[in-house]
Coordinates of C-alpha atoms in Angstrom, one line a residue:
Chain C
X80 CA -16.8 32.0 -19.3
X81 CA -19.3 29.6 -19.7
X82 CA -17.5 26.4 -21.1
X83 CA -14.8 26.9 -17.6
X84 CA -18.3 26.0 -15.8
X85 CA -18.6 23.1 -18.0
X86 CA -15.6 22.0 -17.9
X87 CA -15.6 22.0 -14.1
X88 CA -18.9 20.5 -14.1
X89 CA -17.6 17.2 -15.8
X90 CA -14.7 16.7 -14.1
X91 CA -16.7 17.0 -10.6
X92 CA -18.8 14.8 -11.8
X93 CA -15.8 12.4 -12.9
X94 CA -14.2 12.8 -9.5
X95 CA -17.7 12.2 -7.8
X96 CA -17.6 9.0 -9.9
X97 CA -14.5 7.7 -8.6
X98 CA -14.8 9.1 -5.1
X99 CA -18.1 7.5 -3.8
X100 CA -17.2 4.3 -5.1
X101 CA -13.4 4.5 -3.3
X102 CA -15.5 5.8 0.0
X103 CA -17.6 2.4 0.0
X104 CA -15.1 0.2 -0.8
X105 CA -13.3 1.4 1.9
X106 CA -16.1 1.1 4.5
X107 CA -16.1 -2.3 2.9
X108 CA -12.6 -3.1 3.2
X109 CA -12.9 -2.5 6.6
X110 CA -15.4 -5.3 6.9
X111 CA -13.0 -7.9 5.2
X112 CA -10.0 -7.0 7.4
X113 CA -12.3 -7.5 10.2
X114 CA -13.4 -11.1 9.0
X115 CA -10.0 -12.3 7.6
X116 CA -8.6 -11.2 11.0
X117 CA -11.0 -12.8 13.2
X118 CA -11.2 -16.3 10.7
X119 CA -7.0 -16.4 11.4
X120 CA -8.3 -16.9 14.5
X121 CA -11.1 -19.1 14.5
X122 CA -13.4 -16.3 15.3
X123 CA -16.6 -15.1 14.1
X124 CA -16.2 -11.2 13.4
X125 CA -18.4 -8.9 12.9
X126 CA -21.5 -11.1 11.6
X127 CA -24.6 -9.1 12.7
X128 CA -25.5 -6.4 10.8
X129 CA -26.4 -6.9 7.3
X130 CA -25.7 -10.2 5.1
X131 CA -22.3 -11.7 6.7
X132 CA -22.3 -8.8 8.8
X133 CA -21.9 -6.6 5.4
X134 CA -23.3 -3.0 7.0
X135 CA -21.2 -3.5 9.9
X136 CA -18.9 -0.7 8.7
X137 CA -22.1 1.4 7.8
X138 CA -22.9 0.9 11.3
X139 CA -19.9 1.9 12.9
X140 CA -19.8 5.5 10.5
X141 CA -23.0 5.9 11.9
X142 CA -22.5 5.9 15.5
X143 CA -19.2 8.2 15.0
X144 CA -21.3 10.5 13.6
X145 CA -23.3 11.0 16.0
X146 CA -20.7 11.0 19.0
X147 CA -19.5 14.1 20.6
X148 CA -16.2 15.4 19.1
X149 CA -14.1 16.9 22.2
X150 CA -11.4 19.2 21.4
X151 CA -8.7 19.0 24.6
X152 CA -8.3 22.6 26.3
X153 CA -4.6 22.7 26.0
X154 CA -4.8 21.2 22.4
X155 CA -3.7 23.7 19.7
X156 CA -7.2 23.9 18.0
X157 CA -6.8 24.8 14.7
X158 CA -4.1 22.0 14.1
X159 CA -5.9 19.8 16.0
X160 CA -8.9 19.9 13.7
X161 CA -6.3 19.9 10.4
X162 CA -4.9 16.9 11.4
X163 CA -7.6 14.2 10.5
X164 CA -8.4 17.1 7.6
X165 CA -4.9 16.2 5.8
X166 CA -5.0 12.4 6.1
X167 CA -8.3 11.9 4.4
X168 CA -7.4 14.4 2.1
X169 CA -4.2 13.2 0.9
X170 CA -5.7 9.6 1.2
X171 CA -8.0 10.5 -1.4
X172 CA -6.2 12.6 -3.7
X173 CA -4.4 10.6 -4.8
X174 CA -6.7 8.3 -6.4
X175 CA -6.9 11.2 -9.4
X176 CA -4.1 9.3 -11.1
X177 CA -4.4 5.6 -10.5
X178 CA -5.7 4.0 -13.9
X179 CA -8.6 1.7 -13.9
X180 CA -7.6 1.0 -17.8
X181 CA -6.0 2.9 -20.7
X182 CA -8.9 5.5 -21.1
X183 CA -10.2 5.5 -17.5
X184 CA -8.0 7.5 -15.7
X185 CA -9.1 10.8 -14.2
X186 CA -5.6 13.0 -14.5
X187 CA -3.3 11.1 -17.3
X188 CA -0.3 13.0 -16.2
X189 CA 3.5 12.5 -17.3
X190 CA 4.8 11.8 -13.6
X191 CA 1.8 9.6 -12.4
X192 CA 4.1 7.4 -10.3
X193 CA 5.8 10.5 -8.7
X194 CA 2.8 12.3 -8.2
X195 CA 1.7 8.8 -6.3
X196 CA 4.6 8.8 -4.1
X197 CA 4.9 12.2 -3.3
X198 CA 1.0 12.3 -1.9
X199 CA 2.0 8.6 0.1
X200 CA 4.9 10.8 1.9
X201 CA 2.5 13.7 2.6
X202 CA 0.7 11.6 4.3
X203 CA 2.9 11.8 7.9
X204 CA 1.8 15.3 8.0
X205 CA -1.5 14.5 9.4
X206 CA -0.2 11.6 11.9
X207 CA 2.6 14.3 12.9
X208 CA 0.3 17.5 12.8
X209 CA -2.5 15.3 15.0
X210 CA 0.2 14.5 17.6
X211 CA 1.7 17.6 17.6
X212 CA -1.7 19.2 18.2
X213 CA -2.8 16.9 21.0
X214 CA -0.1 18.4 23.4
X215 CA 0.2 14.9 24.8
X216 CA 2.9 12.4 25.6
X217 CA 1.6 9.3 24.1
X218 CA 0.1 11.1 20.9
X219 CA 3.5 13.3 20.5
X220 CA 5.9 10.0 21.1
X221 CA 3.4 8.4 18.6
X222 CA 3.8 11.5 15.9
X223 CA 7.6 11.1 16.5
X224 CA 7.6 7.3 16.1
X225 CA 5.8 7.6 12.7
X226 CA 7.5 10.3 11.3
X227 CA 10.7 8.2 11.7
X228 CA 9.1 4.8 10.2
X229 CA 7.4 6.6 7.6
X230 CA 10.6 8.7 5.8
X231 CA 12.8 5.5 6.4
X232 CA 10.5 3.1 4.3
X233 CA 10.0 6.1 1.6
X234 CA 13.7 5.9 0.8
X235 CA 13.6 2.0 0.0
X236 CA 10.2 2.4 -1.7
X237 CA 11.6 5.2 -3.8
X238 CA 14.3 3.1 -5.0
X239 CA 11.8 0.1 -5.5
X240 CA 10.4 2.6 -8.1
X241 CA 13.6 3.5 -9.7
X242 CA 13.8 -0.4 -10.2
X243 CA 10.6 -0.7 -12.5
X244 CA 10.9 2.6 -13.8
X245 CA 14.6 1.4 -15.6
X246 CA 11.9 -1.1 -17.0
X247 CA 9.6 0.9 -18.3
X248 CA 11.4 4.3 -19.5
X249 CA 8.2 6.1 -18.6
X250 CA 7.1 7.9 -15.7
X251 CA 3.8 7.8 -16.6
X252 CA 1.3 5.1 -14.4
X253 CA -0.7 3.8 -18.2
X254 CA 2.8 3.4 -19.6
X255 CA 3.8 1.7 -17.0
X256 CA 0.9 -0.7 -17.3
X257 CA 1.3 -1.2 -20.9
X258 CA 5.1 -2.3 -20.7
X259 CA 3.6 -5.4 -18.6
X260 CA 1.8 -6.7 -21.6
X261 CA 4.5 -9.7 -22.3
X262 CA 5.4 -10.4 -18.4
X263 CA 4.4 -8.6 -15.5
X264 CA 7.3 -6.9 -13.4
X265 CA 6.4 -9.5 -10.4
X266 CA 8.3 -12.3 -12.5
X267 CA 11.3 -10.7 -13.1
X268 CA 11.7 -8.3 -10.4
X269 CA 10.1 -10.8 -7.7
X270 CA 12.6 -9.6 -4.7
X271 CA 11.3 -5.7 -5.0
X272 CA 7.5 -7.2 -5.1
X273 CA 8.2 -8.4 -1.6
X274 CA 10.4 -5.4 -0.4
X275 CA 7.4 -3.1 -1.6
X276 CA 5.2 -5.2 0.0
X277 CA 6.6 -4.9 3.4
X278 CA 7.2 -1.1 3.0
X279 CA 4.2 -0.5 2.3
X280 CA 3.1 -2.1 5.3
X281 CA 5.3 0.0 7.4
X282 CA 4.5 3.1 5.3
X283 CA 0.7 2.4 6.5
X284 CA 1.7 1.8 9.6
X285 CA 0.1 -1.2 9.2
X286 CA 0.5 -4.1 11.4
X287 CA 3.6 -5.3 12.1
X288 CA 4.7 -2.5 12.2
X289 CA 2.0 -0.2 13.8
X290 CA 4.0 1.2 16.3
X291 CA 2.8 4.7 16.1
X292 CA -0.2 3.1 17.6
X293 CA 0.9 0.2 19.5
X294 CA -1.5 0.1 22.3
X295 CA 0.7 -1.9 24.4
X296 CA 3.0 1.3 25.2
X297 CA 1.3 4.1 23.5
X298 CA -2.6 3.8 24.3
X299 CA -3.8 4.7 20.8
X300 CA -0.4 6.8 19.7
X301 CA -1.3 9.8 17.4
X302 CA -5.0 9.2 17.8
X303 CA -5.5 8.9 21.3
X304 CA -7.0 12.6 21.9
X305 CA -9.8 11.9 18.9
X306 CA -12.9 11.3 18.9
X307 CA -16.2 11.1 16.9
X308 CA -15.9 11.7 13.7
X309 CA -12.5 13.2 13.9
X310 CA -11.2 9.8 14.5
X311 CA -13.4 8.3 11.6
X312 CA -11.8 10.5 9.4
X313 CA -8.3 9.4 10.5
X314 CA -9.7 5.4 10.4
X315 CA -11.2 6.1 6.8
X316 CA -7.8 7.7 5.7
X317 CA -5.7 5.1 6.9
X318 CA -7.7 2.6 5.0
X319 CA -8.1 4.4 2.2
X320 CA -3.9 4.9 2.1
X321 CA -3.7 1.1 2.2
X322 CA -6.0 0.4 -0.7
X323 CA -4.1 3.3 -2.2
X324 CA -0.8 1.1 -1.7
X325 CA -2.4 -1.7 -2.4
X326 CA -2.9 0.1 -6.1
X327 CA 0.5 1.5 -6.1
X328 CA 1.7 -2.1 -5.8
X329 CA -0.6 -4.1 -8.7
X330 CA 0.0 -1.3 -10.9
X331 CA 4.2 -1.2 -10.4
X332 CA 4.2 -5.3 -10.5
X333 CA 0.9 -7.3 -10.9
X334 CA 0.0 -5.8 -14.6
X335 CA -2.5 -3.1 -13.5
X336 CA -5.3 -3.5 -15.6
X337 CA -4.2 -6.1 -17.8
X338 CA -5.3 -9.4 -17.8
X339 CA -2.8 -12.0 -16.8
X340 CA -3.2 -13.1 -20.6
X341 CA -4.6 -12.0 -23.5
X342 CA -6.9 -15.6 -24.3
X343 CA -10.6 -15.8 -24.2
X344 CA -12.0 -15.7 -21.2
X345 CA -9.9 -13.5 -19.5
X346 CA -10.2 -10.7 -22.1
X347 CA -13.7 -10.5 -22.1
X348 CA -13.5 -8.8 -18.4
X349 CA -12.9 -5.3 -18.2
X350 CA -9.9 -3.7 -17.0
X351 CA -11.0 -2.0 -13.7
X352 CA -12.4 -5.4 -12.8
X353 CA -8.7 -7.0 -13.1
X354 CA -7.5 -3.9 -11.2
X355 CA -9.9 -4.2 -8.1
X356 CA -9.5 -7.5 -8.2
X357 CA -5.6 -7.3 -7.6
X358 CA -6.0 -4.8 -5.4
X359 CA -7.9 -7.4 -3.0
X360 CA -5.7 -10.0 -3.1
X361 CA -3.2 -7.5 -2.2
X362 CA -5.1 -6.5 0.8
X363 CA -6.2 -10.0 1.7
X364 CA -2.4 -10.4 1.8
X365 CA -2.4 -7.5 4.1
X366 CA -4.9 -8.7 6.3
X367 CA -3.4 -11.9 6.8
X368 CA -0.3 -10.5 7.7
X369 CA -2.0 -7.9 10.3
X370 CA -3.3 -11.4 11.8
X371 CA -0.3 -13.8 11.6
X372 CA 3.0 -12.0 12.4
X373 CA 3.7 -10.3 15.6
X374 CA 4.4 -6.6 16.2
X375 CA 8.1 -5.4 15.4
X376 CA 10.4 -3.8 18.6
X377 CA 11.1 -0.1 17.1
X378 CA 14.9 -0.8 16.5
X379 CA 14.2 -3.9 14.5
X380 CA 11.8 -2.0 12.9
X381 CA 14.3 0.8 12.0
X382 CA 17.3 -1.9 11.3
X383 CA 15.1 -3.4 9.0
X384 CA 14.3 -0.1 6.9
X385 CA 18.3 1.3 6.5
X386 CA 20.7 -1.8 6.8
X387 CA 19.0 -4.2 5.1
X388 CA 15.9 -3.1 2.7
X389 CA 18.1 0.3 1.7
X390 CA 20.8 -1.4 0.6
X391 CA 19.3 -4.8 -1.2
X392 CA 16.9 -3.1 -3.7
X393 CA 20.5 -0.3 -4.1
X394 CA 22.2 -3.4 -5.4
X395 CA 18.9 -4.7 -7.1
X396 CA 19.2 -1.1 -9.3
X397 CA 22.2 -2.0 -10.4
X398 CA 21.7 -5.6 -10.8
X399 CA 18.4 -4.2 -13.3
X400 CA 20.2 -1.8 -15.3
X401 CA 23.1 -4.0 -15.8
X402 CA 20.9 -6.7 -16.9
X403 CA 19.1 -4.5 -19.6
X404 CA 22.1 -2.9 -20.8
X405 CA 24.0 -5.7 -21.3
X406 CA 21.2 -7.4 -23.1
X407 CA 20.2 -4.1 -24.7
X408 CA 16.5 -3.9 -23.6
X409 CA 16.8 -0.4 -22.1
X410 CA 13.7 0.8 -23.0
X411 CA 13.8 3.4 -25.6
X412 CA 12.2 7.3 -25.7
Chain P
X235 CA -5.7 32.4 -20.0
X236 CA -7.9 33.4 -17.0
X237 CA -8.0 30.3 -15.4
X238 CA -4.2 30.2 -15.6
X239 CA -4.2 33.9 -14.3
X240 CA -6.4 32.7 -11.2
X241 CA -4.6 29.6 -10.7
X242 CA -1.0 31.7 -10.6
X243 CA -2.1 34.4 -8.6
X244 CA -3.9 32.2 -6.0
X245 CA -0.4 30.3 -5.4
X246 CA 1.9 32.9 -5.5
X247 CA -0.7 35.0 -3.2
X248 CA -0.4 31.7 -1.2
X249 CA 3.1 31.3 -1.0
X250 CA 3.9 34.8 -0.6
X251 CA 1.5 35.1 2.9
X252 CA 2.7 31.9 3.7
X253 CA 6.6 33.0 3.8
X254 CA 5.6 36.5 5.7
X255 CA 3.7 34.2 8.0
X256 CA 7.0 31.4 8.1
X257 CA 9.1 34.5 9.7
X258 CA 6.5 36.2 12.1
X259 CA 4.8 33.7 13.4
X260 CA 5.7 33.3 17.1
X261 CA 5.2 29.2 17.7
X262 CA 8.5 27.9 15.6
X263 CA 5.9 24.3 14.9
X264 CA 3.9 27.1 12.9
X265 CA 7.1 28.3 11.2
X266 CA 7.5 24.9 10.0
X267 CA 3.8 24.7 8.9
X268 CA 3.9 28.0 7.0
X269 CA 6.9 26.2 5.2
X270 CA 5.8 23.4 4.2
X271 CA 2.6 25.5 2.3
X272 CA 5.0 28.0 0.6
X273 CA 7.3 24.7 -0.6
X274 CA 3.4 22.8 -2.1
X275 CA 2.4 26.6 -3.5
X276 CA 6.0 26.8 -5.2
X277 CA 5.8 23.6 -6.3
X278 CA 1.9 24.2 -7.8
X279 CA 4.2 27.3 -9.5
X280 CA 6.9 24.4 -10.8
X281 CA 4.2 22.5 -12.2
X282 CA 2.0 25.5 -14.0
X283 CA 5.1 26.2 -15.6
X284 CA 5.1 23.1 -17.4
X285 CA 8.1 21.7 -15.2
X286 CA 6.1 19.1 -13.6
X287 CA 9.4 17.0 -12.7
X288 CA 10.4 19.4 -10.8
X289 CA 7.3 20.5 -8.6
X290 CA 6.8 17.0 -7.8
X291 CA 10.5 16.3 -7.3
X292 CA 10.3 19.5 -4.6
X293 CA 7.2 18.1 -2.8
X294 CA 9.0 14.9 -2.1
X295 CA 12.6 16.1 -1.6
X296 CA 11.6 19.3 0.7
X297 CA 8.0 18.5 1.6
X298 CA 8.1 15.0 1.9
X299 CA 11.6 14.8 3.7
X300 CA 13.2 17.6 5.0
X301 CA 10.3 19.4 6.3
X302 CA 9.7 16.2 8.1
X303 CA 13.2 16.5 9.6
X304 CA 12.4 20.0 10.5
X305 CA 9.9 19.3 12.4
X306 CA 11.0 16.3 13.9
X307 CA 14.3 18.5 14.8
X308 CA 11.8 21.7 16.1
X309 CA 9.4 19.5 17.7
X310 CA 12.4 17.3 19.9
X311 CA 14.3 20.4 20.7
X312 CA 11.6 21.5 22.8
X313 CA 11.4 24.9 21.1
X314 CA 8.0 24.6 20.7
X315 CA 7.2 27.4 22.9
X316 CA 10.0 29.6 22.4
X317 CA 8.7 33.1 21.4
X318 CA 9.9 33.8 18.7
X319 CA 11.8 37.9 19.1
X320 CA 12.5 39.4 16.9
X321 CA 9.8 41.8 16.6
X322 CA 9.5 42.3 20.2
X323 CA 12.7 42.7 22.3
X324 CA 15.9 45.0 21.5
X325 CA 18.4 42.5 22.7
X326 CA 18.2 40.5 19.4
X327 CA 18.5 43.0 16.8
X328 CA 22.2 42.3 16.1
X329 CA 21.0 40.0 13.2
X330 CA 19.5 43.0 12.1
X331 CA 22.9 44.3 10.3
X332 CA 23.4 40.6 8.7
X333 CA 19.8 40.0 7.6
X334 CA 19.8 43.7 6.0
X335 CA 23.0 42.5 4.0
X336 CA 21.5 39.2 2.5
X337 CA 18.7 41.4 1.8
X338 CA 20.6 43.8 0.0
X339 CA 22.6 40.9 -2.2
X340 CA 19.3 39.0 -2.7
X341 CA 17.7 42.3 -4.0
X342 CA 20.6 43.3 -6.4
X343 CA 20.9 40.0 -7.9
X344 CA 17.0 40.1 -8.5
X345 CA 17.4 43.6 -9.8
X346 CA 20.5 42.1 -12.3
X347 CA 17.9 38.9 -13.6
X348 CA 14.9 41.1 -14.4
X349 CA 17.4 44.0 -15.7
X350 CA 18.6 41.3 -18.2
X351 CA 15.4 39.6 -19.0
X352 CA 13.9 43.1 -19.8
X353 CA 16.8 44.9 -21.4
X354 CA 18.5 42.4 -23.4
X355 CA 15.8 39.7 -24.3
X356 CA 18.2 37.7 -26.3
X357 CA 20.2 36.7 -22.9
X358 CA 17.7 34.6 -21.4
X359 CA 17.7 32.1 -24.9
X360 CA 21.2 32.4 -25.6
X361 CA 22.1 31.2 -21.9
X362 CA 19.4 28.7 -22.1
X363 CA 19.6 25.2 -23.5
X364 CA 17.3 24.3 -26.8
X365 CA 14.6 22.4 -24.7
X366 CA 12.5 20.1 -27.3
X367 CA 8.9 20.2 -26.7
X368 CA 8.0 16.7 -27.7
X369 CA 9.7 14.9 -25.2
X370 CA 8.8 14.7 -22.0
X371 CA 10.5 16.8 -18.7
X372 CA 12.4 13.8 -16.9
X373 CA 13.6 12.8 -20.4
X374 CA 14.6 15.8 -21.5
X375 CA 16.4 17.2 -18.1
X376 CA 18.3 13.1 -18.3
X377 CA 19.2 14.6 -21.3
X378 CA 21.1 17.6 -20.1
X379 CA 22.2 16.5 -16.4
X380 CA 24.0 13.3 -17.3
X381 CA 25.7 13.8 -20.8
X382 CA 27.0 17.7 -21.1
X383 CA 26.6 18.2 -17.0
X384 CA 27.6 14.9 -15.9
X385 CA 30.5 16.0 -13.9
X386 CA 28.5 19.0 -12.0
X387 CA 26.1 16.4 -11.1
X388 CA 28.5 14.2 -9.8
X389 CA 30.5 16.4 -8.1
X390 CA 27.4 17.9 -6.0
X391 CA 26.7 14.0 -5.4
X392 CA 29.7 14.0 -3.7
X393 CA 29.3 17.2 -1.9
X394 CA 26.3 15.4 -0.3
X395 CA 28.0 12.5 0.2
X396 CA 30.9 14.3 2.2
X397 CA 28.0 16.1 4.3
X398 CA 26.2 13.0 4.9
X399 CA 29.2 11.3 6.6
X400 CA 30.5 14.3 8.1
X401 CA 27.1 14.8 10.2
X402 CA 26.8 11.0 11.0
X403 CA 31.0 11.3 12.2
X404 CA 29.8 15.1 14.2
X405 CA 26.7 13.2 16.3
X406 CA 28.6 9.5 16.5
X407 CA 29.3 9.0 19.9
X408 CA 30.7 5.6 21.2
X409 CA 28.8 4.7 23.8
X410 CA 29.3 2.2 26.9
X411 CA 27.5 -0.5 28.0
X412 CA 24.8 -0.9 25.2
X413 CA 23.7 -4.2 24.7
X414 CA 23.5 -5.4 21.2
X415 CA 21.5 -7.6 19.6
X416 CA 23.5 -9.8 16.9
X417 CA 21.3 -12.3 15.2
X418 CA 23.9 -14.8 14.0
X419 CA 25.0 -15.2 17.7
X420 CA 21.4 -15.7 18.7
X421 CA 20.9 -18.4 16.0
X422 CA 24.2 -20.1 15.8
X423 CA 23.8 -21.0 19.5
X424 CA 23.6 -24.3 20.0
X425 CA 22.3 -26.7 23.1
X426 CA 25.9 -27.8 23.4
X427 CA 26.8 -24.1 24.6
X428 CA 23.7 -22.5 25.8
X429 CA 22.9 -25.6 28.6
X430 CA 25.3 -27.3 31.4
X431 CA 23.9 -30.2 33.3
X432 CA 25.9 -29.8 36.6
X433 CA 25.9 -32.6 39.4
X434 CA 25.1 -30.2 42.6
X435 CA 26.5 -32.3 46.1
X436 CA 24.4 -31.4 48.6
X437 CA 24.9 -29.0 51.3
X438 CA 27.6 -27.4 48.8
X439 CA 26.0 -25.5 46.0
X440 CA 27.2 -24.5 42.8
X441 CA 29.5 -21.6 41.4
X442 CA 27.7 -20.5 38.7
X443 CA 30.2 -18.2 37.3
X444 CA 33.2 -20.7 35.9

C-alpha cells in the first residue's frame, strides 16, 4: 500500500514540475504575441507593467479573477461550466508525452505521436460543448464553424504524420527525435513542414483562419457568453494548444531536442533548452503570421483543407515511401 | 494488481453508467455526450489491456471524428429538444419487438464467447494468432493486417470507399445559379479584357451590354 502513495507522490511532483513551468510560459507567450503583433504594426504593446511590459499577462489573470462569472439563464449549466473545463484540460494533458530530451519525458509511451494527436482533436469538444451550452446564435454558428475547420485540418495533419512516421518506423515521440540525428525531417520533407504549419494554424484556430471567432460576423464566436475566469481558462487553453503545436511541429521536423549539430558549442546546451527554443521561433512564426496575413472567407478556408492540402501531402506519402523503398532506407524494426 | 483492479473497475463502472445514461437521457446533445465518455472509458479499457494502438486509434477515429459528426449532425437537425420517448409514451413501443431481438442475438452470441472461453480454454489460443511480446502493437498488428489479411483489409477499404461516394452521390445536388469562384480566371485576366476605353458622343450614351 504504501509504495502506490509513493509512487503517486513522485509523479505529482513530476507533473507539478512540468505544469507550472508550461502555465508561465503561457502567460508569457501571451505577452510576445502581443508585442510581435503590435511591432508588425509599428506599435507599442503592452509596455507598462513590469520590464517591457513583462507582468502584463500576470495582470490581466488577475483582473479575470476577480470578475464576476455570469452563467446565462437559458444556458445549459452543467455544459456550460464543462466547456472551458475540457479545453484547459486537454491543452494540458498532453504535455505528459512531449520530450524535453531522451530521459526527460514524463510518460515514454509507445504511441507518443498518436497519443499527441488524438488529445489535439479532443480539443473541438470544449469549443463545441461551450457553444452548444451558450444556447446562442453567434456562439452555436461559431461551435459549428470550428467543428468543421478543426476535423478537416486533422485529416491532412494525420497524413503529415504518416509522412515522418515512414521515416522513422517508430511511433514513439524520443524515437522519433533520435532518427533526426543525421538531418532533420525539415530538409527532406520541407513541403509537409509548411503544410503542418498552416494546419496547425487552422487547427488552433489561429489567425488566419480564426473564423470560429471572427469578430467581424460572429462577436466573439464560441466565447461570446464567457466571462471571468471562465474565459481565462478558454484564452489560457488556446494558448497553451498552440505552444502544444508548436511542440508537435519541432519535434515531427526541427530535431526536437537535438542540437542542429553535434560540434562544440552547440552540445554543451541542454536539450530542453534546444526544444523551447524551437518551440519560440515556431510561435514567433505564428505570431507574425496572426499580424501579416488577412483572415480567410470560410469556403477558402474549407477549399484549402480537402482539395488541395488533402490531396498534396496523399501524393507526398507516396512520393516518401517510394523514395525509401526504392533506395532501401525503410527503416527497420 | 489493485491499482489495476481500481483502474478497470472505475472505467468499466464509467462506461457502463455512461451507455445506460447514452439511451435514457432525454436531450439527444446529452446522448451524444454520454457517448463520447463510454468511447474514452473503452478506450482507457483498450489501452489497460496492453493494446494501446488501438485505444488511441478509437479516441481519434470515434472520438475524435465521428462523434464530432454526430453532434454536428444532432446539433443542425434541430433535435436538440426532442424528448426523447421511449420511456414515456405508448405510441413508440413498436421498436420494442426489434430492440428485444437484437437483444436476444447480442445475448446469445455473448453467452456462445464466454461458453467457449470457460469450457474449452484451448479455443481462445488456437483461434488466436501467436502475438510476440517484444515488438511493439502497431508493428506487430502491420504484421498481421497487411501480409496474411491483406485482402480483408483491402476489401473493407473498398467497402468504405463505395460508402463514401455513395453518400457524396445521395446529398449531391446540382444546383442553379451559384457563383463560383475560379482562381485561374481571376488571375489570367488581363487589362486587355477586363477594361474598354469607349468614346461616349454626347447626348447619346453608351450600351454597355455589347
Amino acid at each position: 500500500m504504501f509504495e502506490y502513495f509513493n509512487i503517486i507522490l513522485i509523479e505529482s511532483y513530476k507533473i507539478l514540475f512540468l505544469l507550472v513551468p508550461v502555465l508561465v510560459s503561457v502567460a508569457m507567450i501571451v505577452w510576445l504575441d502581443r508585442r510581435i503583433w503590435a511591432f508588425v504594426q509599428k506599435r507599442r504593446g503592452p509596455n507598462v507593467v513590469g520590464p517591457f511590459g513583462l507582468f502584463q499577462s500576470l495582470a490581466d489573470a488577475l483582473k479575470y479573477i476577480f470578475k464576476e462569472i455570469i452563467i446565462p439563464a437559458s444556458s445549459n449549466k452543467i455544459i456550460f461550466i464543462l466547456a472551458p473545463i475540457v479545453t484547459m484540460t486537454l491543452a494540458l494533458i498532453a504535455w505528459a508525452v512531449i520530450p524535453f530530451s531522451e530521459t526527460h519525458v514524463l510518460a515514454n509511451i509507445n504511441v507518443g505521436i498518436l497519443y499527441l494527436f488524438a488529445v489535439s482533436s479532443l480539443g473541438v469538444y470544449g469549443i463545441i460543448m461551450g457553444g452548444w451550452a451558450s444556447n446562442s446564435k453567434y456562439p452555436f454558428l461559431g461551435a459549428i464553424r470550428s467543428a468543421a475547420q478543426m476535423v478537416s485540418y486533422e485529416v491532412s495533419i494525420g497524413i503529415i504524420i504518416i509522412n515522418v512516421l515512414l521515416c522513422v518506423g517508430s511511433l514513439n515521440l524520443n524515437d522519433i527525435v533520435l532518427a533526426q540525428k543525421k538531418i532533420w525531417f525539415i530538409i527532406p520533407l520541407f513541403p509537409m513542414f509548411v503544410i503542418f504549419f498552416i494546419s496547425a494554424l487552422a487547427e488552433t484556430n489561429r489567425p488566419p483562419f480564426d473564423l470560429p471567432e471572427a469578430e467581424a460576423e460572429l462577436v466573439a464566436g464560441y466565447q461570446t457568453e464567457y466571462s471571468g475566469m471562465m474565459y481565462a481558462m478558454f484564452w489560457l487553453g488556446e494558448y497553451a494548444n498552440i505552444l502544444l503545436m508548436c511542440a508537435m511541429g519541432s519535434i515531427l521536423f526541427l530535431g526536437g531536442w537535438l542540437p542542429p549539430a553535434e560540434i562544440f558549442p552547440f552540445n554543451i546546451i541542454p536539450g530542453a533548452l534546444w526544444l523551447i527554443f524551437k518551440i519560440l521561433l515556431l510561435f514567433i512564426l505564428f505570431a507574425l503570421v496572426k499580424a501579416i496575413v488577412p483572415r480567410y472567407r470560410y469556403d477558402q478556408l474549407m477549399k484549402l483543407g480537402w482539395k488541395i492540402f488533402l490531396p498534396f501531402s496523399l501524393i507526398w506519402v507516396i512520393i516518401t515511401a517510394s523514395y525509401l523503398f526504392y533506395f532501401n532506407l525503410l527503416p527497420t524494426l | 494488481m489493485l491499482a489495476h483492479a481500481i483502474f478497470f473497475y472505475t472505467f468499466s463502472f464509467i462506461a457502463i453508467i455512461s451507455a445506460i445514461m447514452l439511451t435514457v437521457s432525454k436531450n439527444t446533445v446529452h446522448s451524444v455526450f454520454f457517448l463520447i465518455l463510454d468511447f474514452i472509458s473503452v478506450s482507457c479499457l483498450f489501452i489497460m489491456i496492453g493494446a494501446e494502438f488501438l485505444g488511441m486509434m478509437m479516441l481519434i477515429v470515434y472520438v475524435g471524428a465521428v462523434a464530432v459528426l454526430f453532434l454536428f449532425v444532432v446539433m443542425m437537425l434541430n433535435v436538440t429538444q426532442q424528448e426523447n420517448q421511449w420511456f414515456i409514451s405508448t405510441k413508440s413501443s413498436t421498436h420494442l419487438p426489434v430492440g428485444l431481438l437484437i437483444s436476444l442475438v447480442v445475448f446469445f452470441e455473448l453467452i456462445v464467447v464466454i461458453g467457449g472461453w470457460k469450457y474449452k480454454p484451448d479455443l481462445v489460443t488456437s483461434m488466436s494468432l501467436s502475438i510476440n511480446q517484444n515488438i511493439t502493437n502497431a508493428h506487430s498488428l502491420g504484421n498481421v493486417i497487411y501480409t496474411d489479411y491483406i485482402h480483408i483489409f483491402q476489401l473493407s477499404g473498398m467497402i468504405l470507399l463505395v460508402a463514401m461516394i455513395g453518400a457524396i452521390v445521395l446529398t449531391f445536388r446540382q444546383r442553379s445559379g451559384v457563383k463560383r469562384q475560379s482562381y485561374f480566371k481571376q488571375i489570367s485576366r488581363e487589362k486587355s479584357e477586363g477594361v474598354k476605353l469607349v468614346d461616349v458622343e454626347s447626348n447619346k450614351g453608351v450600351n454597355l451590354d455589347d
